[in-house]
């Protein structure tokens, strides 16, 4: 097996281990807080632009700093909520079930990370390298990556438009 297959297996195994250690509820809440933070930063980040208007000269830098601030604040708030819910789950006696479900969550996350690596490798044209053809796991990653690309294509276009709106026409 080529080295890339071992890297992919290690990535999935690490994700499963993290899912086991943190549990399903903490993993799911963490993911939800990151998604919410990204959405809020893109949609409402401009609210904090006045905070940076005297510090940063460029309007584009101001909006991106405001978005970053929004993102960080939401992720920190999500971490606090996540911690409180994690303590509540431990007290209910569901920690064993939570950890097993967390392993499943970690497996799915690991597979998605591998698919993102495969997509990135295609963009960088690493799919022309000999190890790519020798890999036993890349074909599976390609199948899932193609489905992901079809499924999230519109979402990626939307995010691209939001990013362009945030930086164009403000200078």
Short mmCIF file of N, CA and C in Angstrom, two decimals:
data_model
loop_
_atom_site.label_atom_id
_atom_site.label_comp_id
_atom_site.label_asym_id
_atom_site.label_seq_id
_atom_site.Cartn_x
_atom_site.Cartn_y
_atom_site.Cartn_z
N UNK A 1 0.85 -1.18 0.00
CA UNK A 1 0.00 0.00 0.00
C UNK A 1 0.89 1.24 0.00
N UNK A 2 0.56 2.23 -0.84
CA UNK A 2 1.36 3.46 -0.86
C UNK A 2 1.18 4.29 0.42
N UNK A 3 2.08 5.19 0.62
CA UNK A 3 2.08 6.02 1.82
C UNK A 3 0.77 6.81 1.95
N UNK A 4 0.22 7.26 0.83
CA UNK A 4 -1.01 8.06 0.88
C UNK A 4 -2.15 7.27 1.52
N UNK A 5 -2.21 5.97 1.29
CA UNK A 5 -3.25 5.16 1.90
C UNK A 5 -3.09 5.11 3.43
N UNK A 6 -1.85 5.01 3.89
CA UNK A 6 -1.59 5.02 5.33
C UNK A 6 -1.96 6.38 5.93
N UNK A 7 -1.69 7.44 5.19
CA UNK A 7 -2.06 8.78 5.66
C UNK A 7 -3.58 8.89 5.78
N UNK A 8 -4.29 8.40 4.77
CA UNK A 8 -5.76 8.44 4.80
C UNK A 8 -6.30 7.61 5.95
N UNK A 9 -5.76 6.41 6.14
CA UNK A 9 -6.22 5.56 7.25
C UNK A 9 -5.93 6.21 8.60
N UNK A 10 -4.75 6.84 8.71
CA UNK A 10 -4.40 7.53 9.94
C UNK A 10 -5.33 8.71 10.22
N UNK A 11 -5.69 9.43 9.17
CA UNK A 11 -6.61 10.56 9.32
C UNK A 11 -7.98 10.10 9.82
N UNK A 12 -8.49 9.02 9.24
CA UNK A 12 -9.79 8.49 9.67
C UNK A 12 -9.68 7.94 11.09
N UNK A 13 -8.60 7.21 11.39
CA UNK A 13 -8.44 6.65 12.74
C UNK A 13 -8.34 7.76 13.79
N UNK A 14 -7.60 8.81 13.49
CA UNK A 14 -7.49 9.93 14.42
C UNK A 14 -8.84 10.60 14.64
N UNK A 15 -9.61 10.75 13.59
CA UNK A 15 -10.93 11.35 13.71
C UNK A 15 -11.87 10.47 14.54
N UNK A 16 -11.79 9.14 14.34
CA UNK A 16 -12.61 8.22 15.14
C UNK A 16 -12.21 8.31 16.61
N UNK A 17 -10.91 8.36 16.88
CA UNK A 17 -10.43 8.46 18.26
C UNK A 17 -10.91 9.76 18.92
N UNK A 18 -10.81 10.86 18.19
CA UNK A 18 -11.30 12.14 18.73
C UNK A 18 -12.80 12.09 18.97
N UNK A 19 -13.53 11.47 18.06
CA UNK A 19 -14.98 11.32 18.24
C UNK A 19 -15.30 10.50 19.48
N UNK A 20 -14.52 9.46 19.72
CA UNK A 20 -14.72 8.63 20.91
C UNK A 20 -14.44 9.44 22.18
N UNK A 21 -13.35 10.18 22.17
CA UNK A 21 -12.95 10.93 23.36
C UNK A 21 -13.94 12.06 23.67
N UNK A 22 -14.43 12.73 22.66
CA UNK A 22 -15.31 13.88 22.89
C UNK A 22 -16.78 13.49 22.96
N UNK A 23 -17.18 12.45 22.27
CA UNK A 23 -18.58 12.05 22.27
C UNK A 23 -19.38 12.75 21.18
N UNK A 24 -20.52 12.16 20.87
CA UNK A 24 -21.34 12.65 19.76
C UNK A 24 -21.87 14.06 20.02
N UNK A 25 -22.42 14.29 21.20
CA UNK A 25 -23.05 15.58 21.45
C UNK A 25 -22.04 16.72 21.34
N UNK A 26 -20.87 16.54 21.91
CA UNK A 26 -19.85 17.59 21.83
C UNK A 26 -19.36 17.77 20.40
N UNK A 27 -19.20 16.67 19.67
CA UNK A 27 -18.77 16.76 18.27
C UNK A 27 -19.81 17.48 17.42
N UNK A 28 -21.07 17.08 17.58
CA UNK A 28 -22.14 17.68 16.78
C UNK A 28 -22.31 19.16 17.11
N UNK A 29 -22.26 19.50 18.39
CA UNK A 29 -22.38 20.91 18.78
C UNK A 29 -21.20 21.73 18.29
N UNK A 30 -20.03 21.13 18.31
CA UNK A 30 -18.85 21.83 17.81
C UNK A 30 -19.00 22.13 16.32
N UNK A 31 -19.41 21.14 15.56
CA UNK A 31 -19.62 21.34 14.13
C UNK A 31 -20.70 22.39 13.89
N UNK A 32 -21.79 22.30 14.62
CA UNK A 32 -22.89 23.26 14.46
C UNK A 32 -22.43 24.68 14.79
N UNK A 33 -21.61 24.83 15.82
CA UNK A 33 -21.16 26.18 16.18
C UNK A 33 -20.22 26.75 15.11
N UNK A 34 -19.40 25.91 14.50
CA UNK A 34 -18.52 26.39 13.43
C UNK A 34 -19.32 26.79 12.19
N UNK A 35 -20.32 25.98 11.84
CA UNK A 35 -21.16 26.32 10.68
C UNK A 35 -21.93 27.60 10.97
N UNK A 36 -22.51 27.71 12.16
CA UNK A 36 -23.23 28.92 12.54
C UNK A 36 -22.30 30.13 12.55
N UNK A 37 -21.09 29.95 13.04
CA UNK A 37 -20.13 31.06 13.08
C UNK A 37 -19.79 31.53 11.67
N UNK A 38 -19.59 30.60 10.76
CA UNK A 38 -19.28 30.97 9.38
C UNK A 38 -20.45 31.73 8.76
N UNK A 39 -21.66 31.21 8.95
CA UNK A 39 -22.84 31.86 8.38
C UNK A 39 -23.04 33.26 8.98
N UNK A 40 -22.96 33.37 10.30
CA UNK A 40 -23.14 34.67 10.94
C UNK A 40 -22.05 35.66 10.53
N UNK A 41 -20.83 35.18 10.38
CA UNK A 41 -19.74 36.06 9.97
C UNK A 41 -19.98 36.61 8.57
N UNK A 42 -20.45 35.75 7.66
CA UNK A 42 -20.71 36.21 6.29
C UNK A 42 -21.95 37.10 6.21
N UNK A 43 -22.98 36.77 6.97
CA UNK A 43 -24.24 37.51 6.88
C UNK A 43 -24.26 38.79 7.72
N UNK A 44 -23.67 38.75 8.91
CA UNK A 44 -23.81 39.87 9.84
C UNK A 44 -22.49 40.46 10.30
N UNK A 45 -21.39 40.03 9.73
CA UNK A 45 -20.08 40.53 10.15
C UNK A 45 -19.93 42.02 9.97
N UNK A 46 -20.62 42.58 8.97
CA UNK A 46 -20.48 44.01 8.70
C UNK A 46 -20.98 44.89 9.84
N UNK A 47 -21.73 44.32 10.77
CA UNK A 47 -22.21 45.08 11.92
C UNK A 47 -21.03 45.63 12.74
N UNK A 48 -19.94 44.88 12.78
CA UNK A 48 -18.78 45.29 13.58
C UNK A 48 -17.76 46.13 12.80
N UNK A 49 -18.07 46.49 11.57
CA UNK A 49 -17.14 47.30 10.78
C UNK A 49 -16.78 48.61 11.48
N UNK A 50 -17.73 49.32 12.12
CA UNK A 50 -17.35 50.57 12.80
C UNK A 50 -16.25 50.40 13.85
N UNK A 51 -16.15 49.22 14.44
CA UNK A 51 -15.10 48.97 15.43
C UNK A 51 -13.72 49.12 14.80
N UNK A 52 -13.62 48.76 13.52
CA UNK A 52 -12.32 48.76 12.84
C UNK A 52 -12.12 49.95 11.91
N UNK A 53 -13.09 50.86 11.84
CA UNK A 53 -13.01 51.95 10.86
C UNK A 53 -11.83 52.89 11.12
N UNK A 54 -11.46 53.10 12.36
CA UNK A 54 -10.33 53.99 12.65
C UNK A 54 -9.01 53.23 12.77
N UNK A 55 -9.08 51.92 12.88
CA UNK A 55 -7.87 51.12 13.05
C UNK A 55 -7.30 50.68 11.71
N UNK A 56 -8.18 50.27 10.80
CA UNK A 56 -7.75 49.74 9.50
C UNK A 56 -8.15 50.71 8.39
N UNK A 57 -7.22 51.02 7.48
CA UNK A 57 -7.51 52.01 6.44
C UNK A 57 -8.42 51.49 5.32
N UNK A 58 -8.32 50.24 4.99
CA UNK A 58 -9.04 49.68 3.85
C UNK A 58 -10.42 49.16 4.25
N UNK A 59 -11.47 49.55 3.51
CA UNK A 59 -12.80 49.01 3.80
C UNK A 59 -12.87 47.49 3.68
N UNK A 60 -12.11 46.92 2.75
CA UNK A 60 -12.10 45.46 2.61
C UNK A 60 -11.50 44.81 3.86
N UNK A 61 -10.41 45.39 4.36
CA UNK A 61 -9.81 44.87 5.60
C UNK A 61 -10.75 45.04 6.78
N UNK A 62 -11.47 46.14 6.81
CA UNK A 62 -12.41 46.38 7.90
C UNK A 62 -13.50 45.31 7.94
N UNK A 63 -14.07 45.00 6.77
CA UNK A 63 -15.14 44.00 6.77
C UNK A 63 -14.61 42.61 7.09
N UNK A 64 -13.40 42.28 6.62
CA UNK A 64 -12.86 40.95 6.93
C UNK A 64 -12.46 40.84 8.39
N UNK A 65 -11.96 41.92 8.97
CA UNK A 65 -11.66 41.91 10.41
C UNK A 65 -12.95 41.77 11.22
N UNK A 66 -14.00 42.46 10.77
CA UNK A 66 -15.30 42.35 11.45
C UNK A 66 -15.86 40.94 11.33
N UNK A 67 -15.72 40.34 10.17
CA UNK A 67 -16.18 38.96 9.99
C UNK A 67 -15.39 38.00 10.86
N UNK A 68 -14.08 38.20 10.93
CA UNK A 68 -13.24 37.35 11.78
C UNK A 68 -13.64 37.50 13.24
N UNK A 69 -13.89 38.73 13.66
CA UNK A 69 -14.31 38.95 15.04
C UNK A 69 -15.65 38.26 15.32
N UNK A 70 -16.59 38.36 14.41
CA UNK A 70 -17.88 37.69 14.56
C UNK A 70 -17.69 36.18 14.65
N UNK A 71 -16.86 35.65 13.77
CA UNK A 71 -16.60 34.21 13.74
C UNK A 71 -16.03 33.75 15.08
N UNK A 72 -15.02 34.44 15.57
CA UNK A 72 -14.36 34.04 16.82
C UNK A 72 -15.33 34.13 18.00
N UNK A 73 -16.12 35.19 18.07
CA UNK A 73 -17.08 35.34 19.17
C UNK A 73 -18.10 34.21 19.18
N UNK A 74 -18.59 33.83 18.00
CA UNK A 74 -19.59 32.75 17.94
C UNK A 74 -18.96 31.41 18.29
N UNK A 75 -17.74 31.15 17.82
CA UNK A 75 -17.07 29.89 18.16
C UNK A 75 -16.81 29.80 19.66
N UNK A 76 -16.39 30.90 20.28
CA UNK A 76 -16.15 30.89 21.73
C UNK A 76 -17.46 30.66 22.48
N UNK A 77 -18.54 31.33 22.07
CA UNK A 77 -19.84 31.11 22.71
C UNK A 77 -20.28 29.65 22.53
N UNK A 78 -20.05 29.10 21.34
CA UNK A 78 -20.38 27.70 21.09
C UNK A 78 -19.58 26.76 21.97
N UNK A 79 -18.32 27.10 22.23
CA UNK A 79 -17.48 26.26 23.09
C UNK A 79 -17.99 26.25 24.52
N UNK A 80 -18.48 27.40 24.98
CA UNK A 80 -19.03 27.48 26.34
C UNK A 80 -20.29 26.62 26.44
N UNK A 81 -21.19 26.76 25.47
CA UNK A 81 -22.42 25.95 25.46
C UNK A 81 -22.07 24.47 25.35
N UNK A 82 -21.10 24.17 24.50
CA UNK A 82 -20.66 22.79 24.30
C UNK A 82 -20.17 22.18 25.61
N UNK A 83 -19.41 22.94 26.34
CA UNK A 83 -18.86 22.46 27.62
C UNK A 83 -19.99 22.17 28.62
N UNK A 84 -20.95 23.07 28.69
CA UNK A 84 -22.08 22.88 29.62
C UNK A 84 -22.91 21.65 29.24
N UNK A 85 -23.17 21.47 27.97
CA UNK A 85 -23.94 20.31 27.54
C UNK A 85 -23.14 19.03 27.74
N UNK A 86 -21.83 19.09 27.53
CA UNK A 86 -20.99 17.93 27.79
C UNK A 86 -21.05 17.49 29.24
N UNK A 87 -21.06 18.45 30.15
CA UNK A 87 -21.18 18.11 31.58
C UNK A 87 -22.54 17.50 31.88
N UNK A 88 -23.58 18.02 31.25
CA UNK A 88 -24.93 17.48 31.47
C UNK A 88 -25.05 16.05 30.95
N UNK A 89 -24.44 15.76 29.80
CA UNK A 89 -24.49 14.40 29.24
C UNK A 89 -23.78 13.42 30.16
N UNK A 90 -22.65 13.82 30.73
CA UNK A 90 -21.93 12.93 31.65
C UNK A 90 -22.78 12.60 32.87
N UNK A 91 -23.55 13.56 33.34
CA UNK A 91 -24.37 13.33 34.53
C UNK A 91 -25.59 12.45 34.26
N UNK A 92 -26.00 12.34 32.99
CA UNK A 92 -27.18 11.53 32.67
C UNK A 92 -26.87 10.05 32.58
N UNK A 93 -25.61 9.69 32.51
CA UNK A 93 -25.24 8.29 32.38
C UNK A 93 -25.24 7.79 30.95
N UNK A 94 -25.34 8.70 29.99
CA UNK A 94 -25.33 8.32 28.58
C UNK A 94 -23.95 8.41 27.95
N UNK A 95 -22.92 8.53 28.77
CA UNK A 95 -21.59 8.78 28.20
C UNK A 95 -21.10 7.63 27.33
N UNK A 96 -21.44 6.38 27.67
CA UNK A 96 -21.02 5.25 26.84
C UNK A 96 -21.64 5.30 25.46
N UNK A 97 -22.94 5.51 25.42
CA UNK A 97 -23.64 5.64 24.13
C UNK A 97 -23.13 6.86 23.38
N UNK A 98 -22.93 7.94 24.09
CA UNK A 98 -22.44 9.18 23.49
C UNK A 98 -21.08 8.95 22.83
N UNK A 99 -20.22 8.19 23.48
CA UNK A 99 -18.89 7.94 22.93
C UNK A 99 -18.94 7.03 21.70
N UNK A 100 -19.80 6.02 21.73
CA UNK A 100 -19.93 5.14 20.56
C UNK A 100 -20.48 5.92 19.37
N UNK A 101 -21.50 6.72 19.61
CA UNK A 101 -22.03 7.57 18.54
C UNK A 101 -20.98 8.57 18.07
N UNK A 102 -20.15 9.04 19.00
CA UNK A 102 -19.06 9.94 18.65
C UNK A 102 -18.06 9.28 17.72
N UNK A 103 -17.83 7.98 17.91
CA UNK A 103 -16.94 7.26 17.00
C UNK A 103 -17.52 7.25 15.58
N UNK A 104 -18.82 7.03 15.48
CA UNK A 104 -19.48 7.06 14.17
C UNK A 104 -19.36 8.43 13.53
N UNK A 105 -19.58 9.45 14.33
CA UNK A 105 -19.44 10.83 13.85
C UNK A 105 -18.00 11.06 13.38
N UNK A 106 -17.04 10.59 14.17
CA UNK A 106 -15.64 10.75 13.82
C UNK A 106 -15.28 10.03 12.53
N UNK A 107 -15.88 8.85 12.32
CA UNK A 107 -15.62 8.11 11.08
C UNK A 107 -16.12 8.90 9.88
N UNK A 108 -17.34 9.40 9.97
CA UNK A 108 -17.90 10.17 8.85
C UNK A 108 -17.07 11.42 8.60
N UNK A 109 -16.67 12.11 9.67
CA UNK A 109 -15.84 13.30 9.53
C UNK A 109 -14.50 12.94 8.89
N UNK A 110 -13.90 11.83 9.31
CA UNK A 110 -12.63 11.41 8.74
C UNK A 110 -12.73 11.11 7.26
N UNK A 111 -13.80 10.43 6.87
CA UNK A 111 -14.01 10.14 5.45
C UNK A 111 -14.18 11.44 4.66
N UNK A 112 -14.94 12.38 5.21
CA UNK A 112 -15.12 13.66 4.53
C UNK A 112 -13.80 14.43 4.42
N UNK A 113 -12.96 14.35 5.45
CA UNK A 113 -11.65 15.00 5.38
C UNK A 113 -10.78 14.37 4.29
N UNK A 114 -10.82 13.05 4.19
CA UNK A 114 -10.08 12.36 3.14
C UNK A 114 -10.58 12.83 1.77
N UNK A 115 -11.89 12.96 1.64
CA UNK A 115 -12.45 13.41 0.37
C UNK A 115 -12.03 14.84 0.05
N UNK A 116 -11.94 15.69 1.06
CA UNK A 116 -11.45 17.05 0.84
C UNK A 116 -9.99 17.04 0.40
N UNK A 117 -9.20 16.14 0.97
CA UNK A 117 -7.81 16.01 0.55
C UNK A 117 -7.75 15.56 -0.91
N UNK A 118 -8.61 14.61 -1.27
CA UNK A 118 -8.66 14.13 -2.65
C UNK A 118 -9.06 15.26 -3.60
N UNK A 119 -10.07 16.04 -3.21
CA UNK A 119 -10.48 17.18 -4.04
C UNK A 119 -9.34 18.18 -4.18
N UNK A 120 -8.66 18.47 -3.07
CA UNK A 120 -7.53 19.39 -3.12
C UNK A 120 -6.40 18.86 -3.99
N UNK A 121 -6.16 17.56 -3.92
CA UNK A 121 -5.11 16.96 -4.76
C UNK A 121 -5.47 17.08 -6.24
N UNK A 122 -6.75 16.95 -6.55
CA UNK A 122 -7.17 17.11 -7.94
C UNK A 122 -6.95 18.55 -8.40
N UNK A 123 -7.28 19.51 -7.56
CA UNK A 123 -7.10 20.91 -7.91
C UNK A 123 -5.62 21.21 -8.15
N UNK A 124 -4.76 20.61 -7.33
CA UNK A 124 -3.32 20.82 -7.47
C UNK A 124 -2.69 19.91 -8.52
N UNK A 125 -3.54 19.14 -9.20
CA UNK A 125 -3.12 18.22 -10.27
C UNK A 125 -2.15 17.15 -9.78
N UNK A 126 -2.31 16.76 -8.52
CA UNK A 126 -1.51 15.65 -8.00
C UNK A 126 -2.05 14.31 -8.47
N UNK A 127 -3.22 14.33 -9.09
CA UNK A 127 -3.80 13.08 -9.58
C UNK A 127 -3.04 12.52 -10.78
N UNK A 128 -2.02 13.21 -11.21
CA UNK A 128 -1.17 12.71 -12.30
C UNK A 128 0.07 11.97 -11.78
N UNK A 129 0.24 11.99 -10.47
CA UNK A 129 1.39 11.34 -9.86
C UNK A 129 1.20 9.82 -9.83
N UNK A 130 2.30 9.05 -9.87
CA UNK A 130 2.19 7.58 -9.87
C UNK A 130 1.53 7.02 -8.61
N UNK A 131 1.79 7.61 -7.45
CA UNK A 131 1.21 7.09 -6.21
C UNK A 131 -0.30 7.20 -6.22
N UNK A 132 -0.83 8.16 -6.98
CA UNK A 132 -2.28 8.34 -7.08
C UNK A 132 -2.92 7.10 -7.70
N UNK A 133 -2.31 6.61 -8.77
CA UNK A 133 -2.84 5.42 -9.45
C UNK A 133 -2.62 4.15 -8.64
N UNK A 134 -1.56 4.12 -7.82
CA UNK A 134 -1.25 2.93 -7.03
C UNK A 134 -2.13 2.81 -5.79
N UNK A 135 -2.73 3.90 -5.38
CA UNK A 135 -3.52 3.92 -4.15
C UNK A 135 -4.76 3.04 -4.26
N UNK A 136 -5.07 2.35 -3.17
CA UNK A 136 -6.29 1.54 -3.12
C UNK A 136 -7.47 2.36 -2.59
N UNK A 137 -7.18 3.43 -1.86
CA UNK A 137 -8.25 4.20 -1.23
C UNK A 137 -8.69 5.42 -2.04
N UNK A 138 -7.82 5.93 -2.90
CA UNK A 138 -8.17 7.11 -3.70
C UNK A 138 -9.44 6.90 -4.54
N UNK A 139 -9.62 5.73 -5.19
CA UNK A 139 -10.85 5.56 -5.97
C UNK A 139 -12.13 5.71 -5.13
N UNK A 140 -12.10 5.23 -3.89
CA UNK A 140 -13.26 5.41 -3.01
C UNK A 140 -13.44 6.88 -2.66
N UNK A 141 -12.32 7.53 -2.39
CA UNK A 141 -12.38 8.96 -2.10
C UNK A 141 -12.91 9.76 -3.27
N UNK A 142 -12.54 9.35 -4.49
CA UNK A 142 -13.03 10.03 -5.68
C UNK A 142 -14.54 9.89 -5.84
N UNK A 143 -15.06 8.70 -5.55
CA UNK A 143 -16.51 8.49 -5.66
C UNK A 143 -17.26 9.41 -4.72
N UNK A 144 -16.83 9.45 -3.47
CA UNK A 144 -17.51 10.30 -2.49
C UNK A 144 -17.26 11.77 -2.81
N UNK A 145 -16.04 12.11 -3.22
CA UNK A 145 -15.72 13.50 -3.55
C UNK A 145 -16.58 14.01 -4.70
N UNK A 146 -16.83 13.17 -5.70
CA UNK A 146 -17.70 13.57 -6.81
C UNK A 146 -19.12 13.84 -6.33
N UNK A 147 -19.60 13.00 -5.42
CA UNK A 147 -20.95 13.22 -4.88
C UNK A 147 -20.99 14.51 -4.06
N UNK A 148 -19.94 14.75 -3.28
CA UNK A 148 -19.88 15.98 -2.49
C UNK A 148 -19.86 17.19 -3.41
N UNK A 149 -19.04 17.11 -4.46
CA UNK A 149 -18.92 18.23 -5.40
C UNK A 149 -20.28 18.53 -6.03
N UNK A 150 -21.02 17.50 -6.42
CA UNK A 150 -22.35 17.71 -7.00
C UNK A 150 -23.31 18.30 -5.98
N UNK A 151 -23.24 17.82 -4.76
CA UNK A 151 -24.18 18.23 -3.72
C UNK A 151 -23.95 19.66 -3.25
N UNK A 152 -22.70 20.04 -3.06
CA UNK A 152 -22.41 21.35 -2.49
C UNK A 152 -22.00 22.38 -3.53
N UNK A 153 -22.08 22.04 -4.78
CA UNK A 153 -21.68 22.99 -5.83
C UNK A 153 -22.37 24.32 -5.71
N UNK A 154 -23.70 24.30 -5.51
CA UNK A 154 -24.45 25.54 -5.39
C UNK A 154 -24.04 26.30 -4.13
N UNK A 155 -23.80 25.59 -3.04
CA UNK A 155 -23.39 26.25 -1.81
C UNK A 155 -22.04 26.92 -1.95
N UNK A 156 -21.13 26.27 -2.65
CA UNK A 156 -19.80 26.86 -2.86
C UNK A 156 -19.93 28.11 -3.72
N UNK A 157 -20.80 28.06 -4.75
CA UNK A 157 -21.03 29.24 -5.57
C UNK A 157 -21.58 30.39 -4.74
N UNK A 158 -22.51 30.08 -3.82
CA UNK A 158 -23.10 31.10 -2.96
C UNK A 158 -22.03 31.74 -2.06
N UNK A 159 -21.20 30.91 -1.45
CA UNK A 159 -20.14 31.44 -0.58
C UNK A 159 -19.17 32.30 -1.39
N UNK A 160 -18.84 31.84 -2.60
CA UNK A 160 -17.97 32.64 -3.47
C UNK A 160 -18.56 34.00 -3.78
N UNK A 161 -19.87 34.04 -4.04
CA UNK A 161 -20.54 35.31 -4.30
C UNK A 161 -20.51 36.20 -3.07
N UNK A 162 -20.74 35.62 -1.88
CA UNK A 162 -20.72 36.39 -0.64
C UNK A 162 -19.33 36.97 -0.39
N UNK A 163 -18.31 36.18 -0.65
CA UNK A 163 -16.94 36.66 -0.44
C UNK A 163 -16.64 37.81 -1.39
N UNK A 164 -17.07 37.67 -2.66
CA UNK A 164 -16.83 38.74 -3.62
C UNK A 164 -17.62 39.99 -3.25
N UNK A 165 -18.85 39.83 -2.78
CA UNK A 165 -19.64 40.99 -2.36
C UNK A 165 -18.98 41.71 -1.19
N UNK A 166 -18.35 40.93 -0.32
CA UNK A 166 -17.72 41.53 0.86
C UNK A 166 -16.46 42.30 0.54
N UNK A 167 -15.82 42.00 -0.58
CA UNK A 167 -14.56 42.66 -0.88
C UNK A 167 -14.64 43.58 -2.08
N UNK A 168 -15.67 43.46 -2.92
CA UNK A 168 -15.72 44.30 -4.11
C UNK A 168 -16.60 45.52 -3.86
N UNK A 169 -16.25 46.60 -4.48
CA UNK A 169 -17.06 47.80 -4.41
C UNK A 169 -16.98 48.53 -3.08
N UNK A 170 -16.05 48.20 -2.22
CA UNK A 170 -15.97 48.87 -0.93
C UNK A 170 -14.72 49.72 -0.81
N UNK A 171 -13.84 49.64 -1.77
CA UNK A 171 -12.61 50.44 -1.71
C UNK A 171 -12.85 51.84 -2.21
#
